[in-house]
Amino acid sequence: MSSQSKDKQGPPPSLYLPLEEKLYRVRYEIDSDHAHIRVDPEVCGQCREKVCTFICPARVYTQDPEDSNLVQVHYENCLECGTCRVACTRGGVIWSYPNGGQGVKYRFG
Amino acid sequence: MEDGRVKTDVIVVGGGPAGLMAAHRLAQEGLEVILMERGAYAGSKNVSGLLYATVLSEAIPDFEQRAPLERPVTRRSFGFLDDEVFSYLTFGSRDWASPPFNRTWVVYRAHFDRWLAKEVEEAGATVLEETVVDDLLYDGEGENRRVIGVRIRGEEEPFFADTVILAEGALGIVTRKALETLGGMSQTPQVYGIGVKEIWGLPSGVIEDRFHLESGQGAALEWIGSPFKGLVGGGFLYTGKESLALGFIAKVDSLIAAGIAPYDLMESIKAHPEIGRYLAGGELLEYSAHILPEGGLRALPKLSHHGLLIVGDAAGFVNASFYHEGANLAMASGRMAAEAVIQAKLIGDFSRGALSLYERMLSNSFVMEDLRHFRRVPEAQKVFPRLMDVLPARFCRLLVDLYQQSTEPKRVQQREAFRKMMEGIPKLRTIKDLWKLKGMIG
Ligand SMILES: Cc1cc2nc3c(=O)[nH]c(=O)nc-3n(C[C@H](O)[C@H](O)[C@H](O)COP(=O)(O)OP(=O)(O)OC[C@H]3O[C@@H](n4cnc5c(N)ncnc54)[C@H](O)[C@@H]3O)c2cc1C
Ligand code: SF4
Ligand code: SF4
């Protein structure tokens, strides 16, 4: 590459970022009065795969430390991407749009 | 306002490219339009990559002077990546480097959609931000049921309109409810890809150096191969003015089957030296994600109903072939929906019959032409993992082996290189797979 003289080559050391670091760069309006995501404990209790816990790009769903059959929802990190809605085919995810102007507020998108 | 009710010609639900283009056209023709957007501003919820702007240029011929555009794409590359070896096909044209720049732009939707919403307001439409439409309002029963307005969260009174245009994008919660109420959901269920993206800040000079660009020009790189772990998907890297947009699009089902979390995939992509090198020294500015419908032609719902039209991603207008286009199809569908409403208004008939002019226009346009042409993409996607696991790697390896310096005669070296390329590949199945993969390219 012609840019060899200017750029340092080789795998850059500082690209790795844990999810917390990624989410830290996202701007949100957090609506503490309205959780726009809920899960149905009846449905989740029967669900073994728990795809929501790894398919969500913001790790909004995590295993409940009190009861490993259930999941907790950290709705305030939601990117409103829609993935959980199509990934959970059991109907465990109850997802509505956040209130007007609330939720994720991309600066680039 | 009639007897205290808010009543307008058209309500557009959603301020993405589809809704904004529809509202723009309608307002230009003097119709009374209210566009409702749930975000703090249009674009605040939206994610994409390149903008193919031919449709936009019909609506706003001088957009290049006014819109917040990052860089035009003056060179493109397709890369095959394996852990050890890589190869690129890079192409461009002198034409692409001068106006109108092949109408291909890197844009950030939070900037672009917001600007477009201002244009729409200037054309005479009302844009209501922070406004969530929760449901449609109906009148009549059965076959005669028609849409007469929308319900807005937190508002007692509904808003009425002769026609509602649903431009909700891929999440389409209201659209789904409407199709359940009115009928017309496709027999073939929609399938989705997830796009995940990171924006990295870098000085403009570094970007131009790294991508071999003249000042102000831009590059688009797309990859398939081992970093994408046999998923149905690939990666992209687009140059902004002082930032890079790196990301991937993969079928949600394929991620689930492989048990891979999107953020982990993002990290392993960056760890590939051929990808990571471009970001070196940069700083993460934003992380984003969005689904997109990839079911194509067969997953389209019924698009026109009494008092209702469905446009853009809400309808499923994404060309999921290797072209991966959606925003321009969204814009085109928005403009055609507007055209149908304008005609309906002239005759004062907003029934499905009158509004179905929209479907006839679509059918004669590149939107449906392309969806028909690429109707076999879903089948092609099925063989994708099997082929992508081996083909890019073998192809790169072939090139590298052909150029490997040794004292072997070239005849032996070439024979050995081709033998290694074919080794262990089941010929018949691969030929069949390749035939299906053809669906990706038309
Ligand atoms: C990572 C990624 C890369 C992509 N790359 C490309 C590319 O390179 N080229 C290309 O052409 N396409 C690309 N696409 C596809 C493109 O982004 C979409 O096709 C396009 O955005 C669809 O436009 P739309 O107007 O239909 O929907 P959207 O852009 O999703 O807009 C919908 C709008 O409606 C609002 N809304 C939704 N529901 C409501 C409601 N009930 N009430 C009020 N407001 C509501 C939303 O907030 C949003 O602003 C990409 C997509 C992704 C995810
Ligand atoms: S939300 Fe869906 S995927 Fe997650 S645990 Fe509940 S049922 Fe399972
Ligand atoms: S919409 Fe996306 S970010 Fe939000 S919870 Fe679902 S998968 Fe996670």
Coordinates of C-alpha atoms and ligand atoms in Angstrom, one line a residue:
Chain A
M1 CA 0.0 0.0 0.0
S2 CA 1.3 3.4 -0.8
S3 CA 0.3 4.7 2.6
Q4 CA 2.8 2.3 4.2
S5 CA 5.2 5.2 5.0
K6 CA 2.5 7.1 7.0
D7 CA 0.5 4.4 8.6
K8 CA 1.7 1.8 11.1
Q9 CA 0.9 -1.5 9.6
G10 CA -0.1 -4.8 11.3
P11 CA -3.1 -5.6 13.4
P12 CA -3.9 -2.5 15.5
P13 CA -3.8 -3.2 19.2
S14 CA -6.6 -0.8 20.4
L15 CA -9.6 -1.8 18.2
Y16 CA -11.1 -4.3 20.6
L17 CA -14.0 -2.8 22.5
P18 CA -16.3 -4.5 25.0
L19 CA -20.0 -3.9 24.5
E20 CA -20.1 -1.5 27.4
E21 CA -17.6 0.7 25.6
K22 CA -19.7 0.6 22.4
L23 CA -22.9 1.5 24.2
Y24 CA -21.2 4.3 26.0
R25 CA -20.8 6.0 22.6
V26 CA -24.5 5.8 21.8
R27 CA -26.8 8.7 22.8
Y28 CA -30.1 7.9 24.5
E29 CA -33.1 9.7 26.0
I30 CA -33.8 7.3 28.8
D31 CA -37.5 7.2 29.7
S32 CA -37.5 6.1 33.3
D33 CA -41.3 6.1 33.4
H34 CA -41.9 3.8 30.5
A35 CA -40.1 0.5 29.9
H36 CA -40.8 -0.2 26.2
I37 CA -39.8 -3.9 26.5
R38 CA -41.2 -6.6 28.7
V39 CA -40.9 -10.3 28.6
D40 CA -43.6 -12.8 29.4
P41 CA -42.2 -14.9 32.3
E42 CA -44.7 -17.7 31.5
V43 CA -43.3 -18.0 28.0
C44 CA -39.6 -17.5 28.9
G45 CA -39.8 -20.0 31.7
Q46 CA -40.5 -22.7 29.0
C47 CA -37.8 -21.5 26.7
R48 CA -34.6 -23.4 26.6
E49 CA -32.7 -21.6 23.8
K50 CA -33.0 -18.1 25.1
V51 CA -31.8 -16.7 21.8
C52 CA -32.6 -13.2 23.1
T53 CA -29.6 -13.4 25.5
F54 CA -27.1 -13.4 22.6
I55 CA -28.9 -12.2 19.5
C56 CA -29.5 -8.7 20.8
P57 CA -26.6 -6.4 19.7
A58 CA -27.0 -4.4 23.0
R59 CA -27.4 -7.3 25.3
V60 CA -30.6 -6.0 26.6
Y61 CA -31.7 -9.5 27.8
T62 CA -29.6 -11.3 30.4
Q63 CA -30.2 -14.4 32.4
D64 CA -31.9 -13.6 35.7
P65 CA -29.4 -14.2 38.5
E66 CA -32.3 -15.2 40.8
D67 CA -33.9 -17.7 38.4
S68 CA -31.9 -19.0 35.5
N69 CA -35.2 -19.8 33.7
L70 CA -36.0 -16.2 33.4
V71 CA -34.5 -13.2 31.7
Q72 CA -34.0 -9.6 32.8
V73 CA -34.5 -6.7 30.5
H74 CA -32.2 -3.7 30.4
Y75 CA -34.5 -1.7 28.1
E76 CA -32.5 1.5 28.5
N77 CA -29.7 0.1 26.3
C78 CA -32.0 -0.8 23.4
L79 CA -30.9 0.3 19.9
E80 CA -34.5 -0.3 18.6
C81 CA -33.0 -2.5 15.9
G82 CA -35.9 -5.0 15.9
T83 CA -33.8 -8.1 16.0
C84 CA -35.3 -9.6 19.2
R85 CA -38.8 -9.2 17.7
V86 CA -38.0 -11.5 14.8
A87 CA -35.5 -13.8 16.7
C88 CA -37.8 -14.8 19.6
T89 CA -40.4 -16.9 17.8
R90 CA -42.1 -17.9 21.0
G91 CA -43.8 -14.6 21.7
G92 CA -41.8 -14.0 24.9
V93 CA -40.8 -10.5 23.8
I94 CA -43.4 -7.8 24.3
W95 CA -41.9 -4.8 22.5
S96 CA -43.6 -1.5 21.8
Y97 CA -42.0 1.7 20.4
P98 CA -40.6 4.0 23.2
N99 CA -42.6 7.2 23.8
G100 CA -42.1 10.0 21.3
G101 CA -38.5 11.4 21.3
Q102 CA -37.4 8.8 23.9
G103 CA -35.0 5.9 23.4
V104 CA -32.0 5.8 21.1
K105 CA -31.0 9.1 19.4
Y106 CA -28.3 8.4 16.9
R107 CA -25.9 11.2 16.0
F108 CA -24.7 9.4 12.8
G109 CA -27.0 6.4 12.3
Chain B
M1 CA -60.4 20.9 10.9
E2 CA -64.0 19.8 10.5
D3 CA -66.4 19.9 13.5
G4 CA -63.4 20.0 15.8
R5 CA -61.7 17.0 14.3
V6 CA -58.2 17.1 12.8
K7 CA -58.7 16.0 9.2
T8 CA -56.1 16.2 6.5
D9 CA -55.6 14.8 3.0
V10 CA -52.8 12.5 3.9
I11 CA -51.0 11.2 7.0
V12 CA -47.6 9.7 6.5
V13 CA -46.4 7.4 9.3
G14 CA -42.6 7.5 9.5
G15 CA -39.9 9.9 8.5
G16 CA -37.4 7.7 6.7
P17 CA -36.6 8.0 2.9
A18 CA -39.9 6.4 1.9
G19 CA -42.2 8.6 4.0
L20 CA -40.2 11.7 3.4
M21 CA -40.2 11.3 -0.3
A22 CA -44.0 10.6 -0.3
A23 CA -44.7 13.7 1.8
H24 CA -42.4 15.8 -0.3
R25 CA -44.2 14.9 -3.6
L26 CA -47.7 15.4 -2.0
A27 CA -46.8 18.7 -0.5
Q28 CA -45.4 19.9 -3.9
E29 CA -48.7 19.1 -5.5
G30 CA -50.5 21.2 -2.8
L31 CA -52.1 18.4 -0.8
E32 CA -52.4 18.8 2.9
V33 CA -49.9 16.3 4.5
I34 CA -48.9 15.5 8.0
L35 CA -45.9 13.3 8.5
M36 CA -45.5 11.7 11.9
E37 CA -42.1 10.6 13.2
R38 CA -41.6 8.9 16.5
G39 CA -37.9 10.0 17.0
A40 CA -36.7 13.3 18.4
Y41 CA -35.9 14.1 14.8
A42 CA -36.1 12.3 11.5
G43 CA -33.1 9.9 11.2
S44 CA -32.6 9.6 15.0
K45 CA -33.6 5.9 14.8
N46 CA -32.3 5.0 11.3
V47 CA -29.2 3.1 10.1
S48 CA -27.9 2.4 6.7
G49 CA -24.9 2.5 4.4
L50 CA -24.8 4.0 0.9
L51 CA -27.5 6.2 -0.7
Y52 CA -28.2 5.6 -4.3
A53 CA -29.7 9.0 -5.2
T54 CA -31.2 8.7 -8.6
V55 CA -34.7 9.0 -7.2
L56 CA -33.7 11.7 -4.9
S57 CA -32.3 13.7 -7.8
E58 CA -35.7 13.6 -9.5
A59 CA -37.3 15.1 -6.5
I60 CA -34.6 17.6 -5.5
P61 CA -32.3 18.1 -8.5
D62 CA -29.8 20.2 -6.6
F63 CA -29.5 18.0 -3.5
E64 CA -25.8 17.7 -4.0
Q65 CA -25.4 21.3 -3.1
R66 CA -27.6 21.2 -0.1
A67 CA -27.8 17.8 1.5
P68 CA -25.4 16.7 4.2
L69 CA -23.5 14.2 2.2
E70 CA -20.2 12.6 3.4
R71 CA -18.3 11.4 0.2
P72 CA -19.3 10.2 -3.2
V73 CA -18.2 6.6 -3.9
T74 CA -15.5 6.9 -6.6
R75 CA -14.0 3.5 -6.1
R76 CA -15.4 0.2 -5.0
S77 CA -13.8 -3.1 -3.9
F78 CA -15.0 -6.6 -3.4
G79 CA -12.7 -8.5 -1.1
F80 CA -12.4 -12.3 -0.5
L81 CA -10.9 -12.8 2.9
D82 CA -9.5 -15.9 4.5
D83 CA -7.5 -16.0 7.8
E84 CA -4.2 -16.2 5.9
V85 CA -4.8 -15.0 2.4
F86 CA -6.9 -12.3 0.7
S87 CA -7.8 -11.0 -2.7
Y88 CA -9.5 -7.9 -3.9
L89 CA -11.3 -6.8 -7.0
T90 CA -11.2 -3.0 -7.2
F91 CA -12.9 -0.9 -9.8
G92 CA -14.0 2.6 -10.6
S93 CA -14.5 5.0 -13.4
R94 CA -13.2 8.5 -14.1
D95 CA -16.9 9.4 -14.5
W96 CA -17.6 8.4 -10.9
A97 CA -15.2 11.0 -9.7
S98 CA -17.0 14.0 -11.2
P99 CA -20.6 15.2 -11.0
P100 CA -23.1 13.6 -10.7
F101 CA -20.7 11.1 -9.1
N102 CA -22.7 8.1 -10.3
R103 CA -25.3 9.3 -7.7
T104 CA -23.7 7.1 -5.0
W105 CA -23.1 8.7 -1.7
V106 CA -22.0 7.8 1.8
V107 CA -24.5 9.4 4.1
Y108 CA -25.3 9.3 7.8
R109 CA -29.0 9.0 8.2
A110 CA -29.2 11.1 11.4
H111 CA -27.9 14.0 9.3
F112 CA -29.5 13.1 6.0
D113 CA -33.0 12.3 7.1
R114 CA -33.1 15.3 9.3
W115 CA -32.2 17.5 6.4
L116 CA -34.7 15.9 4.1
A117 CA -37.4 16.5 6.7
K118 CA -36.6 20.2 6.6
E119 CA -37.0 20.1 2.8
V120 CA -40.3 18.4 3.2
E121 CA -41.5 21.1 5.6
E122 CA -40.3 23.8 3.1
A123 CA -42.3 22.1 0.4
G124 CA -45.4 22.7 2.6
A125 CA -45.9 19.5 4.7
T126 CA -46.2 19.4 8.4
V127 CA -43.6 17.2 10.2
L128 CA -44.6 16.2 13.7
E129 CA -41.6 14.8 15.5
E130 CA -41.8 12.8 18.8
T131 CA -45.1 11.5 17.6
V132 CA -45.7 7.7 17.9
V133 CA -48.5 6.3 15.8
D134 CA -49.9 3.3 17.7
D135 CA -52.7 2.1 15.5
L136 CA -54.9 2.9 12.5
L137 CA -58.5 3.9 12.7
Y138 CA -61.0 2.0 10.6
D139 CA -64.5 2.4 9.4
G140 CA -66.8 -0.3 8.0
E141 CA -66.6 -4.1 8.1
G142 CA -65.1 -6.9 6.1
E143 CA -64.2 -6.2 2.5
N144 CA -65.3 -2.6 2.8
R145 CA -63.3 -1.8 5.9
R146 CA -61.3 1.3 5.2
V147 CA -58.6 3.3 7.0
I148 CA -59.8 6.7 8.1
G149 CA -57.0 7.9 10.3
V150 CA -54.4 7.2 13.0
R151 CA -54.2 6.9 16.8
I152 CA -51.3 8.7 18.4
R153 CA -49.8 7.8 21.7
G154 CA -50.8 10.1 24.5
E155 CA -53.5 11.9 22.4
E156 CA -57.2 11.4 23.2
E157 CA -58.4 12.3 19.8
P158 CA -57.4 10.5 16.6
F159 CA -56.2 12.3 13.5
F160 CA -58.2 11.7 10.4
A161 CA -57.1 11.6 6.8
D162 CA -58.4 10.5 3.4
T163 CA -55.3 8.3 2.9
V164 CA -52.7 7.0 5.3
I165 CA -49.3 6.0 4.0
L166 CA -47.4 3.6 6.2
A167 CA -43.7 4.2 5.9
E168 CA -42.7 2.6 9.2
G169 CA -39.6 0.9 8.1
A170 CA -38.6 -2.7 8.9
L171 CA -40.0 -2.9 12.5
G172 CA -43.5 -2.2 11.1
I173 CA -45.5 -2.7 14.2
V174 CA -48.5 -0.7 13.0
T175 CA -48.2 -2.2 9.5
R176 CA -48.4 -5.7 10.9
K177 CA -51.5 -4.9 12.9
A178 CA -53.0 -3.2 9.8
L179 CA -52.4 -6.3 7.6
E180 CA -53.9 -8.5 10.3
T181 CA -57.0 -6.3 10.3
L182 CA -57.3 -5.8 6.6
G183 CA -55.8 -9.0 5.3
G184 CA -53.1 -9.2 2.8
M185 CA -50.1 -10.6 4.7
S186 CA -48.0 -12.7 2.4
Q187 CA -48.2 -16.5 2.6
T188 CA -44.4 -16.5 2.6
P189 CA -43.2 -15.1 6.0
Q190 CA -40.8 -12.2 5.8
V191 CA -37.2 -12.9 6.8
Y192 CA -34.7 -10.4 8.2
G193 CA -31.1 -9.6 8.2
I194 CA -29.4 -7.6 10.9
G195 CA -27.0 -4.8 10.1
V196 CA -24.5 -3.7 12.7
K197 CA -22.3 -0.8 12.3
E198 CA -19.5 1.2 14.0
I199 CA -18.5 4.7 13.1
W200 CA -14.8 5.5 13.6
G201 CA -13.4 9.0 13.6
L202 CA -10.2 9.5 11.6
P203 CA -8.7 12.7 10.0
S204 CA -9.7 13.2 6.4
G205 CA -6.1 13.1 5.2
V206 CA -5.5 9.7 6.7
I207 CA -8.7 8.4 5.1
E208 CA -7.7 9.7 1.7
D209 CA -4.2 8.1 2.0
R210 CA -5.5 4.8 3.2
F211 CA -8.1 4.4 0.5
H212 CA -6.1 6.0 -2.3
L213 CA -8.5 8.8 -2.7
E214 CA -8.2 12.3 -4.2
S215 CA -9.5 15.0 -1.9
G216 CA -13.2 14.7 -1.3
Q217 CA -13.6 11.3 -3.0
G218 CA -14.8 8.2 -1.3
A219 CA -14.5 4.4 -1.3
A220 CA -16.8 1.5 -0.6
L221 CA -15.3 -1.9 0.3
E222 CA -17.4 -5.1 0.7
W223 CA -16.1 -8.4 1.9
I224 CA -17.1 -12.0 2.2
G225 CA -15.1 -14.9 3.7
S226 CA -13.8 -16.3 6.9
P227 CA -14.3 -13.4 9.3
F228 CA -18.1 -13.9 8.6
K229 CA -17.9 -17.4 10.0
G230 CA -20.1 -19.2 7.4
L231 CA -23.0 -16.9 8.1
V232 CA -25.3 -15.6 5.4
G233 CA -23.7 -12.2 5.2
G234 CA -20.7 -10.1 4.7
G235 CA -19.0 -6.9 5.7
F236 CA -18.8 -3.3 4.5
L237 CA -16.6 -0.3 5.0
Y238 CA -17.6 3.2 3.7
T239 CA -15.7 6.4 3.9
G240 CA -17.2 9.5 5.5
K241 CA -15.6 12.9 5.5
E242 CA -13.7 12.4 8.8
S243 CA -15.0 8.9 9.7
L244 CA -15.4 5.4 8.5
A245 CA -18.5 3.2 8.8
L246 CA -17.6 -0.4 9.3
G247 CA -20.2 -3.0 9.6
F248 CA -21.8 -6.3 8.5
I249 CA -25.2 -7.5 7.4
A250 CA -26.1 -11.1 8.3
K251 CA -29.3 -13.2 8.3
V252 CA -30.7 -13.3 11.8
D253 CA -31.5 -17.0 11.4
S254 CA -27.9 -17.7 10.5
L255 CA -26.6 -15.9 13.6
I256 CA -29.0 -17.8 15.8
A257 CA -28.1 -21.2 14.2
A258 CA -24.4 -20.4 14.8
G259 CA -25.0 -19.0 18.3
I260 CA -23.0 -15.9 17.5
A261 CA -23.7 -12.6 19.2
P262 CA -23.6 -9.6 16.9
Y263 CA -21.1 -7.6 19.1
D264 CA -18.7 -10.6 19.1
L265 CA -18.9 -10.9 15.4
M266 CA -18.1 -7.2 15.1
E267 CA -15.0 -7.6 17.3
S268 CA -13.7 -10.7 15.3
I269 CA -14.2 -8.8 12.1
K270 CA -12.0 -6.0 13.3
A271 CA -9.4 -8.5 14.4
H272 CA -8.8 -9.5 10.8
P273 CA -5.7 -7.5 9.7
E274 CA -7.2 -6.7 6.3
I275 CA -10.1 -5.0 8.0
G276 CA -8.6 -3.7 11.2
R277 CA -5.8 -1.9 9.4
Y278 CA -8.2 0.7 8.0
L279 CA -9.4 1.7 11.5
A280 CA -5.9 2.0 13.1
G281 CA -5.5 5.1 15.2
G282 CA -9.2 5.9 15.0
E283 CA -11.7 6.4 17.7
L284 CA -15.2 4.8 18.0
L285 CA -17.8 7.5 17.6
E286 CA -21.0 5.4 17.5
Y287 CA -22.4 1.9 17.5
S288 CA -25.7 1.1 15.8
A289 CA -27.9 -1.7 14.5
H290 CA -31.1 -2.2 12.5
I291 CA -32.9 -5.1 10.8
L292 CA -33.8 -5.1 7.2
P293 CA -36.3 -7.3 5.3
E294 CA -34.6 -9.8 3.0
G295 CA -37.5 -12.0 1.9
G296 CA -37.9 -10.2 -1.5
L297 CA -40.7 -10.6 -3.9
R298 CA -42.5 -13.5 -2.4
A299 CA -42.8 -11.9 1.1
L300 CA -44.5 -8.7 -0.1
P301 CA -47.8 -8.0 1.4
K302 CA -50.9 -6.5 -0.3
L303 CA -49.7 -2.9 -0.8
S304 CA -52.9 -1.0 -1.4
H305 CA -56.1 -1.0 0.7
H306 CA -59.1 1.3 1.1
G307 CA -57.5 4.5 2.3
L308 CA -54.1 3.0 2.9
L309 CA -50.8 2.4 1.0
I310 CA -47.6 0.7 2.3
V311 CA -44.2 1.9 1.2
G312 CA -40.4 1.2 1.8
D313 CA -39.1 -1.3 4.2
A314 CA -42.5 -1.6 5.8
A315 CA -43.6 -3.3 2.6
G316 CA -40.3 -5.2 2.3
F317 CA -38.7 -3.4 -0.7
V318 CA -35.2 -4.5 -0.2
N319 CA -33.0 -5.9 -3.0
A320 CA -31.0 -8.4 -0.9
S321 CA -28.8 -9.5 -3.8
F322 CA -25.2 -8.6 -3.8
Y323 CA -26.3 -5.0 -4.6
H324 CA -28.1 -4.7 -1.2
E325 CA -30.3 -1.7 -1.9
G326 CA -33.2 -0.4 0.1
A327 CA -33.2 3.3 0.6
N328 CA -33.6 4.1 -3.2
L329 CA -36.5 1.5 -3.4
A330 CA -38.0 3.2 -0.4
M331 CA -37.8 6.6 -2.1
A332 CA -39.2 5.4 -5.4
S333 CA -42.1 3.6 -3.7
G334 CA -42.8 6.7 -1.6
R335 CA -43.0 8.9 -4.7
M336 CA -45.2 6.5 -6.5
A337 CA -47.6 6.2 -3.6
A338 CA -47.8 10.0 -3.6
E339 CA -48.6 9.9 -7.3
A340 CA -51.4 7.5 -6.8
V341 CA -52.8 9.6 -4.0
I342 CA -52.6 12.8 -6.1
Q343 CA -54.7 11.0 -8.8
A344 CA -57.1 9.7 -6.2
K345 CA -57.6 13.2 -4.9
L346 CA -58.4 14.4 -8.4
I347 CA -61.3 12.0 -8.7
G348 CA -62.2 12.1 -5.0
D349 CA -61.9 8.3 -4.7
F350 CA -59.6 6.8 -2.1
S351 CA -60.7 3.2 -2.4
R352 CA -58.4 0.3 -3.0
G353 CA -59.3 0.4 -6.7
A354 CA -58.3 4.0 -7.2
L355 CA -55.2 3.7 -5.0
S356 CA -54.0 0.5 -6.7
L357 CA -52.5 2.8 -9.3
Y358 CA -49.6 2.7 -6.9
E359 CA -49.1 -1.1 -7.6
R360 CA -49.4 -0.6 -11.3
M361 CA -46.7 2.1 -11.2
L362 CA -44.5 0.0 -9.0
S363 CA -44.9 -3.0 -11.3
N364 CA -43.6 -1.0 -14.2
S365 CA -40.7 0.5 -12.3
F366 CA -37.2 -0.7 -11.3
V367 CA -38.6 -1.5 -7.8
M368 CA -40.6 -4.5 -8.9
E369 CA -38.4 -5.3 -11.9
D370 CA -35.5 -5.7 -9.5
L371 CA -37.5 -7.7 -7.0
R372 CA -38.7 -10.0 -9.7
H373 CA -35.2 -10.3 -11.2
F374 CA -33.7 -11.2 -7.8
R375 CA -36.6 -13.3 -6.6
R376 CA -34.3 -16.3 -6.1
V377 CA -32.2 -14.6 -3.5
P378 CA -33.7 -16.5 -0.6
E379 CA -32.7 -19.9 -2.3
A380 CA -29.3 -18.5 -3.0
Q381 CA -28.9 -17.5 0.6
K382 CA -29.5 -21.1 1.6
V383 CA -26.3 -22.3 -0.2
F384 CA -24.3 -19.3 0.8
P385 CA -22.8 -20.6 4.0
R386 CA -21.7 -23.9 2.3
L387 CA -20.1 -22.0 -0.5
M388 CA -18.7 -19.1 1.4
D389 CA -17.0 -21.4 3.8
V390 CA -14.7 -22.7 1.0
L391 CA -14.8 -20.6 -2.1
P392 CA -13.3 -17.3 -1.1
A393 CA -10.5 -19.1 0.8
R394 CA -9.8 -21.4 -2.1
F395 CA -9.8 -18.6 -4.6
C396 CA -7.4 -16.5 -2.6
R397 CA -5.2 -19.5 -2.1
L398 CA -5.1 -20.3 -5.8
L399 CA -3.9 -16.8 -6.6
V400 CA -1.3 -16.9 -3.8
D401 CA -0.1 -20.4 -4.9
L402 CA 0.2 -19.4 -8.5
Y403 CA 2.6 -16.6 -7.5
Q404 CA 4.4 -18.5 -4.8
Q405 CA 8.1 -18.4 -5.7
S406 CA 9.8 -21.8 -5.9
T407 CA 12.2 -23.8 -8.1
E408 CA 9.3 -26.0 -9.3
P409 CA 8.6 -25.6 -13.0
K410 CA 5.5 -23.5 -13.6
R411 CA 3.7 -26.4 -15.2
V412 CA 3.9 -28.4 -12.0
Q413 CA 3.2 -25.4 -9.8
Q414 CA 0.0 -24.5 -11.7
R415 CA -1.2 -28.1 -11.7
E416 CA -0.6 -28.4 -8.0
A417 CA -2.3 -25.0 -7.3
F418 CA -5.5 -26.0 -9.2
R419 CA -5.5 -29.5 -7.6
K420 CA -5.3 -27.9 -4.2
M421 CA -8.2 -25.5 -5.1
M422 CA -10.5 -28.4 -6.0
E423 CA -9.3 -30.8 -3.3
G424 CA -12.2 -32.2 -1.2
I425 CA -14.8 -30.1 -2.9
P426 CA -17.8 -32.3 -3.9
K427 CA -18.1 -31.3 -7.5
L428 CA -21.7 -32.1 -8.3
R429 CA -23.1 -30.4 -5.2
T430 CA -20.9 -27.4 -5.7
I431 CA -22.1 -27.0 -9.3
K432 CA -25.6 -27.2 -8.0
D433 CA -24.9 -24.8 -5.3
L434 CA -23.2 -22.4 -7.7
W435 CA -26.3 -22.5 -9.9
K436 CA -28.4 -21.5 -6.9
L437 CA -25.9 -18.9 -5.9
K438 CA -26.5 -17.3 -9.3
G439 CA -29.7 -16.0 -7.7
M440 CA -27.6 -13.5 -5.9
I441 CA -26.4 -11.9 -9.1
G442 CA -29.6 -12.2 -11.1
Ligands
LIG1 C1 -26.7 -1.6 8.2 C2 -27.6 -1.3 7.0 C3 -27.0 -1.0 5.8 C4 -27.8 -0.6 4.7 N1 -27.1 -0.3 3.6 C5 -27.9 0.2 2.5 C6 -27.2 0.7 1.3 O1 -26.0 0.7 1.3 N2 -28.0 1.1 0.3 C7 -29.4 1.1 0.4 O2 -30.0 1.6 -0.5 N3 -30.0 0.6 1.5 C8 -29.3 0.2 2.6 N4 -29.9 -0.3 3.7 C9 -31.4 -0.3 3.7 C10 -32.1 1.0 4.0 O3 -31.6 1.5 5.2 C11 -33.6 0.9 4.1 O4 -34.1 0.2 3.0 C12 -34.3 2.2 4.2 O5 -33.8 2.9 5.4 C13 -35.8 2.1 4.2 O6 -36.4 3.3 4.3 P1 -37.8 3.5 5.0 O7 -38.2 4.9 4.9 O8 -38.7 2.5 4.4 O9 -37.7 3.1 6.5 P2 -36.8 3.7 7.7 O10 -35.6 4.3 7.1 O11 -36.6 2.6 8.7 O12 -37.7 4.8 8.3 C14 -38.8 4.5 9.0 C15 -39.1 5.7 9.9 O13 -40.4 5.6 10.5 C16 -40.4 6.0 11.9 N5 -41.5 5.2 12.5 C17 -41.6 3.9 12.4 N6 -42.8 3.5 13.0 C18 -43.4 4.7 13.4 C19 -44.6 5.0 14.1 N7 -45.5 4.0 14.4 N8 -44.9 6.2 14.4 C20 -44.1 7.2 14.0 N9 -42.9 7.0 13.4 C21 -42.5 5.8 13.1 C22 -39.0 5.6 12.3 O14 -38.5 6.2 13.4 C23 -38.2 5.9 11.1 O15 -37.7 7.2 11.1 C24 -29.2 -0.7 4.8 C25 -29.8 -1.0 6.0 C26 -29.0 -1.3 7.1 C27 -29.6 -1.7 8.4
SF4_2 S1 -37.8 -13.6 25.3 FE1 -38.1 -15.2 23.8 S2 -36.0 -16.1 23.4 FE2 -35.9 -14.8 25.3 S3 -36.2 -16.3 27.0 FE3 -38.2 -15.4 26.5 S4 -39.1 -16.8 25.0 FE4 -37.0 -17.3 25.1
SF4_3 S1 -34.7 -4.0 19.5 FE1 -32.6 -4.6 19.2 S2 -31.4 -3.6 20.7 FE2 -33.5 -3.5 21.3 S3 -33.8 -5.2 22.7 FE3 -34.4 -5.9 20.6 S4 -32.5 -6.8 19.8 FE4 -31.9 -5.6 21.5

